[in-house]
PDB file of C-alpha atoms in Angstrom:
ATOM      1  CA  MET A   6    -149.187  74.047-116.010  1.00  0.00           C
ATOM      2  CA  HIS A   7    -150.686  70.780-114.850  1.00  0.00           C
ATOM      3  CA  SER A   8    -147.845  68.634-116.069  1.00  0.00           C
ATOM      4  CA  ALA A   9    -145.196  67.577-113.593  1.00  0.00           C
ATOM      5  CA  ASN A  10    -142.595  67.894-116.335  1.00  0.00           C
ATOM      6  CA  PRO A  11    -141.568  71.524-116.883  1.00  0.00           C
ATOM      7  CA  LYS A  12    -139.763  70.821-120.142  1.00  0.00           C
ATOM      8  CA  ALA A  13    -141.540  71.645-123.367  1.00  0.00           C
ATOM      9  CA  HIS A  14    -139.553  69.048-125.290  1.00  0.00           C
ATOM     10  CA  ALA A  15    -136.596  66.737-125.022  1.00  0.00           C
ATOM     11  CA  PHE A  16    -133.303  68.350-125.886  1.00  0.00           C
ATOM     12  CA  GLY A  17    -131.581  67.234-129.053  1.00  0.00           C
ATOM     13  CA  ARG A  18    -127.862  66.706-129.391  1.00  0.00           C
ATOM     14  CA  SER A  19    -127.337  69.878-131.434  1.00  0.00           C
ATOM     15  CA  GLU A  20    -129.267  71.953-128.911  1.00  0.00           C
ATOM     16  CA  LEU A  21    -127.147  70.608-126.086  1.00  0.00           C
ATOM     17  CA  ASN A  22    -123.951  71.315-127.990  1.00  0.00           C
ATOM     18  CA  VAL A  23    -125.039  74.918-128.491  1.00  0.00           C
ATOM     19  CA  LEU A  24    -126.078  75.185-124.852  1.00  0.00           C
ATOM     20  CA  LEU A  25    -122.801  73.768-123.584  1.00  0.00           C
ATOM     21  CA  GLY A  26    -120.835  76.036-125.907  1.00  0.00           C
ATOM     22  CA  THR A  27    -122.675  79.032-124.486  1.00  0.00           C
ATOM     23  CA  ILE A  28    -121.993  77.867-120.942  1.00  0.00           C
ATOM     24  CA  CYS A  29    -118.284  77.425-121.572  1.00  0.00           C
ATOM     25  CA  GLU A  30    -117.924  80.767-123.332  1.00  0.00           C
ATOM     26  CA  SER A  31    -119.797  82.612-120.601  1.00  0.00           C
ATOM     27  CA  GLY A  32    -117.529  81.094-117.965  1.00  0.00           C
ATOM     28  CA  LYS A  33    -120.612  80.082-116.022  1.00  0.00           C
ATOM     29  CA  PHE A  34    -119.340  76.554-115.558  1.00  0.00           C
ATOM     30  CA  SER A  35    -115.687  77.175-116.182  1.00  0.00           C
ATOM     31  CA  GLU A  36    -114.825  74.371-113.763  1.00  0.00           C
ATOM     32  CA  LEU A  37    -116.412  71.939-116.218  1.00  0.00           C
ATOM     33  CA  ALA A  38    -114.897  72.985-119.497  1.00  0.00           C
ATOM     34  CA  ASN A  39    -113.154  75.740-121.376  1.00  0.00           C
ATOM     35  CA  PRO A  40    -113.805  77.002-124.903  1.00  0.00           C
ATOM     36  CA  GLY A  41    -112.359  74.507-127.359  1.00  0.00           C
ATOM     37  CA  ASP A  42    -112.562  71.547-124.992  1.00  0.00           C
ATOM     38  CA  ARG A  43    -113.966  68.371-126.458  1.00  0.00           C
ATOM     39  CA  VAL A  44    -117.298  67.726-124.789  1.00  0.00           C
ATOM     40  CA  ASN A  45    -119.212  64.532-125.423  1.00  0.00           C
ATOM     41  CA  VAL A  46    -122.966  64.841-125.033  1.00  0.00           C
ATOM     42  CA  ASN A  47    -125.374  62.013-124.433  1.00  0.00           C
ATOM     43  CA  VAL A  48    -129.075  62.720-124.210  1.00  0.00           C
ATOM     44  CA  VAL A  49    -130.553  60.429-121.623  1.00  0.00           C
ATOM     45  CA  ARG A  50    -133.858  59.906-119.890  1.00  0.00           C
ATOM     46  CA  SER A  51    -132.951  58.552-116.502  1.00  0.00           C
ATOM     47  CA  ARG A  52    -132.844  59.343-112.828  1.00  0.00           C
ATOM     48  CA  ILE A  53    -130.018  59.534-110.351  1.00  0.00           C
ATOM     49  CA  SER A  54    -130.566  56.965-107.629  1.00  0.00           C
ATOM     50  CA  GLY A  55    -131.913  58.533-104.465  1.00  0.00           C
ATOM     51  CA  SER A  56    -132.880  61.854-106.024  1.00  0.00           C
ATOM     52  CA  ASN A  57    -135.956  63.284-107.676  1.00  0.00           C
ATOM     53  CA  PRO A  58    -134.692  65.282-110.667  1.00  0.00           C
ATOM     54  CA  THR A  59    -134.759  63.655-114.050  1.00  0.00           C
ATOM     55  CA  VAL A  60    -131.383  63.656-115.731  1.00  0.00           C
ATOM     56  CA  ASP A  61    -131.746  65.172-119.189  1.00  0.00           C
ATOM     57  CA  ALA A  62    -128.170  64.978-120.356  1.00  0.00           C
ATOM     58  CA  MET A  63    -124.855  63.515-119.390  1.00  0.00           C
ATOM     59  CA  ILE A  64    -121.677  65.137-120.594  1.00  0.00           C
ATOM     60  CA  SER A  65    -118.160  63.853-120.436  1.00  0.00           C
ATOM     61  CA  VAL A  66    -115.437  66.449-120.015  1.00  0.00           C
ATOM     62  CA  LYS A  67    -111.880  65.203-119.775  1.00  0.00           C
ATOM     63  CA  HIS A  68    -113.059  61.773-118.619  1.00  0.00           C
ATOM     64  CA  THR A  69    -115.292  63.215-115.900  1.00  0.00           C
ATOM     65  CA  LEU A  70    -118.995  62.518-116.202  1.00  0.00           C
ATOM     66  CA  TYR A  71    -121.541  65.161-115.288  1.00  0.00           C
ATOM     67  CA  ALA A  72    -125.308  65.027-115.251  1.00  0.00           C
ATOM     68  CA  PHE A  73    -127.425  68.028-116.145  1.00  0.00           C
ATOM     69  CA  VAL A  74    -131.009  68.804-115.306  1.00  0.00           C
ATOM     70  CA  LEU A  75    -132.282  71.160-117.976  1.00  0.00           C
ATOM     71  CA  CYS A  76    -135.380  73.256-118.280  1.00  0.00           C
ATOM     72  CA  ASN A  77    -136.777  74.808-121.437  1.00  0.00           C
ATOM     73  CA  ASP A  78    -138.886  77.945-121.124  1.00  0.00           C
ATOM     74  CA  ASP A  79    -139.998  80.654-123.536  1.00  0.00           C
ATOM     75  CA  ARG A  80    -136.728  82.567-123.324  1.00  0.00           C
ATOM     76  CA  ALA A  81    -133.907  80.050-123.373  1.00  0.00           C
ATOM     77  CA  ALA A  82    -132.652  76.756-122.110  1.00  0.00           C
ATOM     78  CA  GLU A  83    -131.456  77.001-118.551  1.00  0.00           C
ATOM     79  CA  ILE A  84    -129.441  74.695-116.410  1.00  0.00           C
ATOM     80  CA  LEU A  85    -131.353  74.090-113.205  1.00  0.00           C
ATOM     81  CA  ALA A  86    -128.819  71.805-111.612  1.00  0.00           C
ATOM     82  CA  PHE A  87    -125.820  69.711-112.344  1.00  0.00           C
ATOM     83  CA  SER A  88    -124.044  67.033-110.455  1.00  0.00           C
ATOM     84  CA  ARG A  89    -120.923  65.044-110.918  1.00  0.00           C
ATOM     85  CA  ILE A  90    -121.542  61.356-111.441  1.00  0.00           C
ATOM     86  CA  VAL A  91    -118.717  59.230-110.188  1.00  0.00           C
ATOM     87  CA  SER A  92    -119.979  56.011-111.704  1.00  0.00           C
ATOM     88  CA  THR A  93    -122.583  55.211-114.324  1.00  0.00           C
ATOM     89  CA  SER A  94    -123.871  52.582-111.909  1.00  0.00           C
ATOM     90  CA  GLN A  95    -125.546  55.472-110.080  1.00  0.00           C
ATOM     91  CA  LEU A  96    -127.974  55.733-112.988  1.00  0.00           C
ATOM     92  CA  SER A  97    -130.994  53.511-112.787  1.00  0.00           C
TER      93      SER A  97
END
């Protein structure tokens, strides 16, 4: 692939909700949320200051903001990385 962007498409809100629900149920990111927790999803196109990955989504769990870097391949959506964002001022 000659494109620098590995994602086939931007993630929609419903896709992210399904993805996050799967994560929570699998216990993969149990430190972020538990099944039944209210999770607010914002699809964003931004970068974290001082880092290369593009932030694809920000989620708010119990007043803590997290940024996710997502990748879409032929099989399923995968989380490549996530980081806690202390302040939205870190987004540029």
